[in-house]
Amino acid sequence: MIENSPMLKVIGRTGVGYDTVDVAAATARGIPVIITPGANNRSVAEHAVAMMFALSKNLMEAHGELCAGNWEIRGAGKAFELEGKTVGILGLGAIGRETARICAGIGMKLAGYDPFMTREAVELLGAYYYEDYEALLSDSDIVTIHVPLTENTRGLIGEKQLAMMKKEALLINCSRGGIIDEAALAAALKNGVIAGAVRMSL
Ligand SMILES: NC(=O)c1ccc[n+]([C@@H]2O[C@H](COP(=O)([O-])OP(=O)(O)OC[C@H]3O[C@@H](n4cnc5c(N)ncnc54)[C@H](O)[C@@H]3O)[C@@H](O)[C@H]2O)c1
């Protein structure tokens, strides 16, 4: 697209992250690449929490089954309350912190992992501090991911990490594809290794 756009002056992306743009190619042509930090923090955080509600109330399956005439789905016993559950937040930047605030407001316990934050900073958010993200995965009822896609976070959650999670656990990814090994996730869902997952990301 850059090559085919000789008049291009600037590349702007909503939200944060340059990973969808060939920044080197843009830079070589003197084209600045800009983002809009803060523009959608609340929207993404609300979406992550919306997905927690959707999964914990089994909304998607229940809706589909009811539309297909299966009234018995109301007795499936798959719904549970979020209050009192532990949400593990991977990445406590702008979106992770906003998600933490909403989750605290509905009575969830917070667990946080961010290698670039001190214990004090994490505890100040009201979250239990984890030095090791795999320990957070085993302790959490719901895990929500808010880290950038980098060489360090690519494949952060694979077969080994999924196996560490609770069988009833839910996994939400509103950051980027590539952070979770999706083939491993599909297998984990099929085999009942974890209970549910949602991805809303590029
Ligand atoms: N789905 C969407 O519509 C949407 C919109 C905006 C952003 N995003 C994604 O969400 C991500 C987070 O956005 P943000 O605004 O909160 O960014 P941010 O830069 O404010 O926060 C990212 C946090 O992740 C932490 N981090 C980095 N590597 C980590 C690791 N290995 N483990 C745990 N934490 C780590 C950083 O220290 C930082 O605190 C973005 O990078 C972007 O990919 C998605």
XYZ file of N, CA and C and ligand atoms in Angstrom:
650
model
N 0.833 -1.205 0.000
C 0.000 0.000 0.000
C 0.866 1.253 0.000
N 1.965 1.191 0.765
C 2.854 2.361 0.814
C 3.444 2.617 -0.585
N 3.913 1.556 -1.212
C 4.504 1.694 -2.558
C 3.509 2.234 -3.569
N 2.256 1.837 -3.401
C 1.228 2.248 -4.369
C 0.604 3.600 -4.049
N 1.123 4.294 -3.038
C 0.514 5.571 -2.635
C 1.580 6.681 -2.672
N 1.959 7.152 -3.859
C 3.054 8.127 -3.964
C 2.757 9.463 -3.288
N 1.469 9.780 -3.066
C 1.111 11.066 -2.442
C 1.029 10.951 -0.917
N 1.263 9.756 -0.389
C 1.034 9.518 1.053
C 1.903 10.431 1.922
N 1.261 11.113 2.871
C 1.977 12.062 3.729
C 2.139 11.544 5.154
N 1.139 10.791 5.640
C 1.165 10.343 7.033
C 0.311 9.071 7.160
N 0.740 8.172 8.075
C -0.072 6.972 8.346
C -0.548 7.079 9.788
N -1.849 7.127 9.998
C -2.403 7.234 11.348
C -3.189 5.981 11.695
N -3.008 5.521 12.929
C -3.749 4.339 13.409
C -4.517 4.728 14.666
N -5.743 4.243 14.784
C -6.494 4.459 16.023
C -5.946 3.513 17.085
N -5.810 4.012 18.299
C -5.317 3.154 19.386
C -3.793 3.155 19.433
N -3.230 2.099 20.002
C -1.767 2.038 20.134
C -1.220 0.818 19.409
N 0.079 0.855 19.134
C 0.738 -0.276 18.467
C 1.026 0.053 17.014
N 2.302 -0.159 16.626
C 2.724 0.087 15.243
C 2.878 -1.230 14.493
N 2.501 -2.330 15.146
C 2.817 -3.643 14.590
C 2.080 -3.971 13.291
N 1.022 -3.205 12.948
C 0.314 -3.499 11.695
C 0.855 -2.663 10.535
N 1.884 -1.846 10.825
C 2.427 -0.949 9.793
C 3.882 -1.302 9.553
N 4.307 -1.256 8.299
C 5.719 -1.445 7.979
C 6.423 -0.104 8.243
N 6.811 0.110 9.502
C 7.361 1.402 9.922
C 8.680 1.682 9.190
N 9.472 0.640 8.979
C 10.766 0.846 8.300
C 10.538 1.369 6.880
N 9.554 0.780 6.189
C 9.279 1.229 4.816
C 8.756 2.662 4.817
N 7.898 2.991 5.795
C 7.363 4.349 5.876
C 8.493 5.331 6.182
N 9.348 4.963 7.141
C 10.454 5.842 7.552
C 11.398 6.091 6.376
N 11.673 5.046 5.614
C 12.591 5.186 4.475
C 12.051 6.203 3.468
N 10.720 6.379 3.436
C 10.129 7.352 2.495
C 9.789 8.673 3.200
N 10.200 8.818 4.449
C 9.954 10.065 5.181
C 8.502 10.232 5.604
N 7.766 9.122 5.720
C 6.343 9.200 6.096
C 6.205 8.908 7.597
N 5.739 9.881 8.384
C 5.559 9.593 9.813
C 4.390 8.637 10.065
N 4.530 7.820 11.110
C 3.456 6.898 11.509
C 2.993 7.349 12.895
N 1.705 7.607 13.025
C 1.201 8.113 14.311
C 0.119 7.197 14.877
N -0.029 7.244 16.213
C -1.070 6.475 16.895
C -1.874 7.440 17.769
N -2.899 6.943 18.426
C -3.751 7.821 19.250
C -3.868 7.257 20.664
N -2.773 7.332 21.448
C -2.838 6.743 22.797
C -3.999 7.337 23.597
N -4.704 6.497 24.293
C -5.784 6.973 25.168
C -7.134 7.031 24.491
N -7.155 7.028 23.143
C -8.439 7.232 22.449
C -9.433 6.111 22.728
N -8.945 4.882 22.877
C -9.925 3.793 23.039
C -9.665 2.910 24.262
N -8.948 3.439 25.262
C -8.689 2.644 26.478
C -9.975 2.113 27.088
N -10.913 3.049 27.283
C -12.146 2.672 27.965
C -12.947 1.677 27.113
N -13.000 1.925 25.795
C -13.767 1.024 24.919
C -13.221 -0.394 24.975
N -11.882 -0.523 24.929
C -11.301 -1.872 24.930
C -11.515 -2.524 26.304
N -11.338 -1.741 27.369
C -11.532 -2.291 28.716
C -12.985 -2.745 28.902
N -13.925 -1.913 28.452
C -15.337 -2.303 28.575
C -15.605 -3.551 27.745
N -14.961 -3.633 26.575
C -15.181 -4.811 25.733
C -14.662 -6.074 26.437
N -13.488 -5.960 27.060
C -12.930 -7.124 27.770
C -13.908 -7.577 28.859
N -14.471 -6.604 29.586
C -15.398 -6.960 30.671
C -16.716 -7.492 30.088
N -17.138 -6.921 28.951
C -18.346 -7.434 28.286
C -18.154 -8.915 27.925
N -16.950 -9.256 27.482
C -16.679 -10.655 27.115
C -16.672 -11.552 28.361
N -16.204 -10.994 29.500
C -16.243 -11.780 30.753
C -17.691 -12.090 31.117
N -18.565 -11.081 30.984
C -19.989 -11.301 31.282
C -20.587 -12.300 30.290
N -20.274 -12.107 29.006
C -20.860 -12.982 27.980
C -20.489 -14.441 28.241
N -19.211 -14.679 28.584
C -18.776 -16.061 28.811
C -19.310 -16.605 30.130
N -19.276 -15.768 31.179
C -19.685 -16.289 32.498
C -21.196 -16.516 32.560
N -21.940 -15.895 31.670
C -23.403 -16.121 31.611
C -23.751 -17.073 30.467
N -22.753 -17.587 29.784
C -22.950 -18.516 28.650
C -23.894 -17.932 27.590
N -23.807 -16.607 27.399
C -24.775 -15.921 26.531
C -24.778 -16.432 25.094
N -23.580 -16.653 24.549
C -23.536 -16.972 23.121
C -24.173 -18.336 22.830
N -23.786 -19.343 23.608
C -24.356 -20.676 23.395
C -25.860 -20.655 23.703
N -26.237 -19.997 24.815
C -27.645 -19.985 25.218
C -28.508 -19.320 24.150
N -28.016 -18.212 23.604
C -28.774 -17.499 22.576
C -28.940 -18.387 21.336
N -27.845 -18.978 20.901
C -27.894 -19.819 19.703
C -28.835 -21.002 19.890
N -28.722 -21.650 21.036
C -29.563 -22.831 21.293
C -31.037 -22.455 21.396
N -31.308 -21.350 22.094
C -32.705 -20.928 22.250
C -33.315 -20.596 20.888
N -32.549 -19.895 20.046
C -33.048 -19.554 18.700
C -33.312 -20.826 17.895
N -32.595 -21.881 18.208
C -32.791 -23.145 17.483
C -33.884 -23.991 18.155
N -34.548 -23.419 19.157
C -35.677 -24.114 19.784
C -35.308 -24.965 20.990
N -34.059 -24.905 21.424
C -33.653 -25.736 22.565
C -33.837 -24.983 23.887
N -35.021 -25.028 24.441
C -35.349 -24.334 25.705
C -34.576 -24.952 26.871
N -34.206 -26.227 26.709
C -33.520 -26.942 27.794
C -32.152 -26.340 28.130
N -31.632 -25.496 27.258
C -30.315 -24.904 27.500
C -30.317 -24.088 28.803
N -31.511 -23.639 29.228
C -31.591 -22.857 30.478
C -31.145 -23.676 31.682
N -31.151 -25.003 31.560
C -30.724 -25.856 32.679
C -29.286 -26.338 32.531
N -28.518 -25.736 31.627
C -27.161 -26.237 31.351
C -26.214 -26.063 32.551
N -26.540 -25.125 33.434
C -25.714 -24.932 34.639
C -24.317 -24.406 34.349
N -24.191 -23.654 33.256
C -22.849 -23.156 32.917
C -22.614 -21.714 33.364
N -23.661 -21.041 33.866
C -23.496 -19.631 34.234
C -22.962 -19.507 35.658
N -22.136 -18.498 35.881
C -21.647 -18.236 37.246
C -21.463 -16.732 37.440
N -21.318 -16.341 38.719
C -21.163 -14.910 39.023
C -19.699 -14.501 38.986
N -19.449 -13.287 38.535
C -18.071 -12.781 38.495
C -17.622 -12.265 39.871
N -18.572 -11.821 40.683
C -18.215 -11.276 41.998
C -17.419 -12.319 42.792
N -16.294 -11.890 43.345
C -15.475 -12.801 44.159
C -14.484 -13.629 43.352
N -14.623 -13.623 42.037
C -13.687 -14.385 41.206
C -12.396 -13.580 41.025
N -11.308 -14.292 40.764
C -10.015 -13.622 40.549
C -9.780 -13.408 39.067
N -9.577 -12.134 38.701
C -9.215 -11.834 37.318
C -7.710 -11.549 37.264
N -7.020 -12.321 36.468
C -5.582 -12.126 36.276
C -5.376 -11.226 35.076
N -4.690 -10.104 35.296
C -4.499 -9.136 34.214
C -3.041 -9.160 33.778
N -2.813 -9.549 32.531
C -1.451 -9.562 31.981
C -1.250 -8.242 31.261
N -0.373 -7.391 31.810
C -0.147 -6.078 31.207
C -1.000 -5.036 31.896
N -0.343 -4.193 32.715
C -1.100 -3.195 33.485
C -0.805 -1.790 32.961
N -0.884 -1.641 31.631
C -0.755 -0.316 31.023
C -2.100 0.378 31.059
N -2.315 1.262 30.085
C -3.536 2.080 30.086
C -4.800 1.210 30.073
N -4.853 0.221 29.195
C -6.075 -0.591 29.081
C -6.184 -1.583 30.242
N -5.072 -2.193 30.620
C -5.084 -3.132 31.744
C -5.559 -2.456 33.028
N -5.111 -1.219 33.256
C -5.504 -0.503 34.482
C -6.987 -0.139 34.452
N -7.471 0.255 33.284
C -8.903 0.596 33.154
C -9.746 -0.669 33.391
N -9.283 -1.780 32.851
C -9.989 -3.054 33.051
C -9.995 -3.397 34.541
N -8.856 -3.169 35.206
C -8.752 -3.448 36.644
C -9.784 -2.642 37.428
N -9.928 -1.358 37.062
C -10.887 -0.493 37.777
C -12.311 -1.034 37.642
N -12.683 -1.443 36.431
C -14.062 -1.928 36.232
C -14.261 -3.244 36.990
N -13.276 -4.122 36.914
C -13.402 -5.432 37.581
C -13.495 -5.256 39.097
N -12.705 -4.318 39.644
C -12.767 -4.069 41.091
C -14.168 -3.587 41.457
N -14.753 -2.766 40.592
C -16.082 -2.194 40.840
C -17.184 -3.240 40.900
N -16.981 -4.374 40.259
C -18.016 -5.419 40.317
C -17.624 -6.534 41.287
N -16.660 -6.216 42.152
C -16.346 -7.143 43.250
C -15.402 -8.273 42.897
N -14.653 -8.120 41.816
C -13.688 -9.178 41.483
C -12.378 -8.924 42.223
N -11.633 -9.999 42.481
C -10.290 -9.865 43.056
C -9.312 -9.684 41.899
N -8.299 -8.837 42.097
C -7.372 -8.524 41.004
C -6.012 -9.186 41.232
N -5.485 -9.773 40.160
C -4.122 -10.298 40.170
C -3.415 -9.650 38.988
N -2.200 -9.140 39.195
C -1.548 -8.409 38.106
C -0.137 -8.872 37.826
N 0.200 -8.895 36.535
C 1.580 -9.189 36.124
C 1.994 -8.181 35.058
N 3.084 -7.490 35.311
C 3.658 -6.568 34.326
C 5.130 -6.422 34.679
N 6.027 -7.000 33.860
C 7.451 -7.017 34.218
C 8.077 -5.630 34.274
N 7.358 -4.617 33.776
C 7.918 -3.259 33.805
C 7.329 -2.425 34.932
N 6.632 -3.085 35.857
C 6.071 -2.353 37.000
C 6.576 -2.951 38.308
N 6.745 -2.087 39.299
C 7.207 -2.564 40.606
C 6.037 -3.195 41.366
N 6.394 -3.959 42.395
C 5.381 -4.542 43.283
C 4.484 -3.434 43.853
N 5.118 -2.319 44.282
C 4.367 -1.224 44.904
C 3.342 -0.659 43.914
N 3.760 -0.467 42.669
C 2.852 0.122 41.669
C 1.675 -0.817 41.394
N 1.943 -2.109 41.359
C 0.865 -3.078 41.099
C -0.087 -3.116 42.304
N 0.480 -3.130 43.505
C -0.363 -3.198 44.710
C -1.209 -1.934 44.883
N -0.664 -0.818 44.422
C -1.408 0.443 44.492
C -2.703 0.385 43.664
N -2.724 -0.478 42.678
C -3.937 -0.650 41.860
C -4.940 -1.581 42.542
N -4.549 -2.088 43.719
C -5.438 -3.014 44.431
C -5.289 -4.441 43.937
N -4.184 -4.713 43.221
C -3.999 -6.050 42.645
C -2.932 -6.820 43.426
N -3.110 -8.126 43.499
C -2.086 -9.006 44.062
C -0.954 -9.069 43.037
N 0.284 -8.871 43.500
C 1.439 -8.782 42.585
C 1.986 -10.166 42.243
N 2.190 -10.408 40.976
C 2.835 -11.651 40.526
C 4.136 -11.328 39.821
N 5.190 -12.041 40.219
C 6.479 -11.868 39.571
C 6.576 -12.820 38.377
N 5.712 -13.843 38.409
C 5.791 -14.915 37.427
C 4.398 -15.065 36.802
N 4.294 -14.849 35.491
C 2.950 -14.844 34.897
C 2.327 -16.228 34.879
N 3.153 -17.274 34.906
C 2.577 -18.616 34.890
C 1.860 -18.917 36.215
N 2.381 -18.356 37.300
C 1.700 -18.524 38.597
C 0.352 -17.808 38.567
N 0.322 -16.637 37.939
C -0.952 -15.905 37.799
C -1.951 -16.729 36.985
N -1.462 -17.392 35.941
C -2.364 -18.205 35.117
C -3.002 -19.318 35.940
N -2.212 -19.961 36.796
C -2.790 -21.077 37.578
C -3.763 -20.610 38.643
N -3.585 -19.376 39.137
C -4.433 -18.908 40.242
C -5.716 -18.204 39.784
N -5.790 -17.813 38.519
C -6.895 -16.941 38.088
C -8.103 -17.728 37.566
N -9.297 -17.153 37.807
C -10.521 -17.731 37.246
C -10.736 -17.209 35.826
N -10.304 -15.957 35.630
C -10.399 -15.338 34.311
C -9.064 -14.652 34.045
N -8.541 -14.817 32.851
C -7.292 -14.134 32.487
C -7.599 -13.200 31.331
N -7.173 -11.937 31.464
C -7.390 -10.975 30.389
C -6.039 -10.378 29.990
N -5.801 -10.322 28.680
C -4.467 -9.965 28.181
C -4.460 -8.552 27.598
N -3.535 -7.722 28.085
C -3.429 -6.328 27.608
C -1.978 -5.932 27.402
N -1.232 -6.802 26.716
C 0.196 -6.530 26.455
C 0.378 -6.217 24.971
N 1.446 -5.492 24.619
C 1.708 -5.278 23.188
C 2.229 -6.566 22.556
N 2.096 -6.673 21.252
C 2.699 -7.820 20.554
C 4.150 -7.472 20.256
N 5.068 -8.184 20.911
C 6.501 -7.966 20.686
C 7.148 -9.349 20.546
N 8.427 -9.353 20.311
C 9.104 -10.652 20.226
C 9.050 -11.391 21.570
N 8.907 -10.626 22.671
C 8.815 -11.267 23.994
C 7.419 -11.788 24.312
N 6.409 -11.195 23.684
C 5.045 -11.617 24.043
C 4.440 -12.558 22.999
N 5.073 -12.683 21.844
C 4.541 -13.604 20.830
C 4.552 -15.027 21.411
N 3.416 -15.685 21.375
C 3.326 -17.050 21.905
C 3.426 -17.125 23.426
N 3.114 -16.005 24.106
C 3.178 -15.954 25.581
C 2.339 -17.079 26.207
N 1.214 -17.369 25.542
C 0.339 -18.437 26.045
C 0.246 -19.539 24.995
N 0.792 -20.673 25.336
C 0.768 -21.836 24.451
C 0.228 -23.036 25.212
N 0.465 -24.209 24.664
C -0.075 -25.443 25.245
C 0.319 -25.608 26.715
N 1.607 -25.332 27.019
C 2.112 -25.512 28.392
C 1.377 -24.584 29.364
N 1.207 -23.322 28.966
C 0.561 -22.350 29.863
C -0.931 -22.650 29.992
N -1.574 -23.070 28.900
C -3.007 -23.398 28.978
C -3.234 -24.552 29.949
N -2.305 -25.489 29.952
C -2.435 -26.650 30.846
C -2.303 -26.248 32.314
N -1.701 -25.089 32.575
C -1.539 -24.620 33.958
C -2.811 -23.963 34.484
N -3.729 -23.599 33.564
C -4.920 -22.855 33.984
C -5.966 -23.797 34.574
N -6.922 -23.204 35.320
C -8.006 -24.007 35.893
C -8.898 -24.512 34.761
N -9.522 -25.655 34.980
C -10.429 -26.217 33.964
C -11.633 -25.309 33.692
N -12.016 -24.541 34.727
C -13.187 -23.645 34.599
C -12.784 -22.264 34.096
N -11.486 -22.063 33.843
C -11.003 -20.701 33.552
C -11.443 -20.203 32.178
N -11.523 -18.859 32.102
C -11.845 -18.177 30.836
C -10.646 -17.328 30.439
N -10.426 -17.226 29.132
C -9.268 -16.467 28.625
C -9.762 -15.423 27.629
N -9.413 -14.164 27.903
C -9.876 -13.066 27.047
C -8.654 -12.406 26.410
N -8.674 -12.236 25.114
C -7.574 -11.513 24.458
C -8.136 -10.357 23.653
N -7.994 -9.141 24.206
C -8.386 -7.937 23.466
C -7.132 -7.152 23.086
N -5.983 -7.840 22.989
C -4.764 -7.121 22.583
C -4.437 -7.438 21.128
N -3.668 -8.474 20.861
C -3.330 -8.817 19.472
C -3.331 -10.332 19.292
N -3.627 -10.768 18.054
C -3.405 -12.159 17.715
C -1.899 -12.402 17.758
N -1.484 -13.651 17.943
C -0.053 -13.947 17.994
C 0.441 -14.094 19.419
N -0.262 -13.457 20.379
C 0.158 -13.564 21.787
C -0.250 -14.943 22.322
N -1.400 -15.419 21.826
C -1.826 -16.782 22.175
C -1.584 -17.681 20.963
N -1.072 -18.860 21.209
C -0.948 -19.872 20.153
C -2.370 -20.403 19.928
N -2.991 -19.954 18.840
C -4.419 -20.228 18.678
C -4.726 -21.681 18.336
N -3.777 -22.384 17.732
C -4.005 -23.813 17.479
C -4.053 -24.531 18.830
N -3.139 -24.147 19.739
C -3.123 -24.752 21.083
C -4.403 -24.389 21.834
N -4.870 -23.156 21.645
C -6.102 -22.726 22.326
C -7.299 -23.522 21.813
N -7.386 -23.686 20.491
C -8.511 -24.449 19.928
C -8.522 -25.867 20.500
N -7.344 -26.463 20.593
C -7.256 -27.829 21.144
C -7.657 -27.825 22.615
N -7.209 -26.805 23.358
C -7.522 -26.732 24.797
C -9.029 -26.603 25.015
N -9.704 -25.827 24.157
C -11.161 -25.660 24.298
C -11.881 -26.962 23.959
N -11.409 -27.601 22.893
C -12.033 -28.846 22.451
C -11.881 -29.946 23.505
N -10.712 -29.960 24.174
C -10.429 -31.036 25.132
C -10.793 -30.684 26.573
N -11.438 -29.526 26.775
C -11.860 -29.157 28.126
C -10.713 -28.784 29.056
N -9.591 -28.349 28.491
C -8.454 -27.908 29.328
C -8.807 -26.599 30.027
N -9.487 -25.690 29.284
C -10.083 -24.491 29.903
C -11.530 -24.404 29.400
N -12.330 -23.513 30.047
C -13.768 -23.543 29.746
C -14.188 -22.633 28.592
N -13.464 -21.521 28.387
C -13.931 -20.605 27.339
C -12.879 -19.578 26.986
N -13.043 -18.969 25.821
C -12.092 -17.944 25.384
C -12.764 -17.014 24.390
N -12.253 -15.785 24.345
C -12.717 -14.792 23.379
C -11.514 -14.048 22.851
N -11.551 -13.764 21.572
C -10.520 -12.877 21.018
C -11.213 -11.728 20.301
N -10.794 -10.505 20.623
C -11.275 -9.323 19.911
C -10.028 -8.507 19.645
N -9.351 -8.840 18.549
C -8.081 -8.169 18.297
C -7.687 -8.378 16.846
N -6.665 -7.610 16.430
C -6.173 -7.738 15.054
C -5.412 -9.013 14.882
N -8.497 -4.640 20.543
C -8.351 -3.349 20.318
O -9.207 -2.681 19.732
C -7.136 -2.650 20.831
C -7.134 -1.277 20.915
C -6.038 -0.664 21.481
C -4.961 -1.429 21.888
N -4.965 -2.752 21.739
C -3.829 -3.581 22.161
O -3.768 -3.549 23.568
C -2.398 -3.421 23.957
C -2.310 -2.687 25.262
O -2.709 -1.323 25.057
P -2.368 -0.199 26.132
O -2.913 1.081 25.593
O -2.788 -0.657 27.486
O -0.783 -0.164 26.029
P 0.257 0.304 27.141
O 1.543 0.483 26.422
O -0.306 1.429 27.944
O 0.357 -0.968 28.128
C 0.966 -2.170 27.798
C 1.516 -2.747 29.085
O 2.015 -4.056 28.809
C 3.187 -4.228 29.623
N 3.977 -5.337 29.091
C 4.908 -5.347 28.119
N 5.411 -6.590 27.959
C 4.767 -7.387 28.862
C 4.825 -8.779 29.184
N 5.689 -9.597 28.559
N 3.983 -9.249 30.146
C 3.137 -8.426 30.798
N 3.058 -7.094 30.555
C 3.852 -6.593 29.591
C 3.867 -2.883 29.566
O 4.793 -2.735 30.637
C 2.691 -1.933 29.668
O 2.408 -1.593 31.019
C -1.749 -2.643 22.791
O -0.367 -2.932 22.667
C -2.512 -3.112 21.598
O -1.848 -4.204 20.973
C -6.041 -3.400 21.242
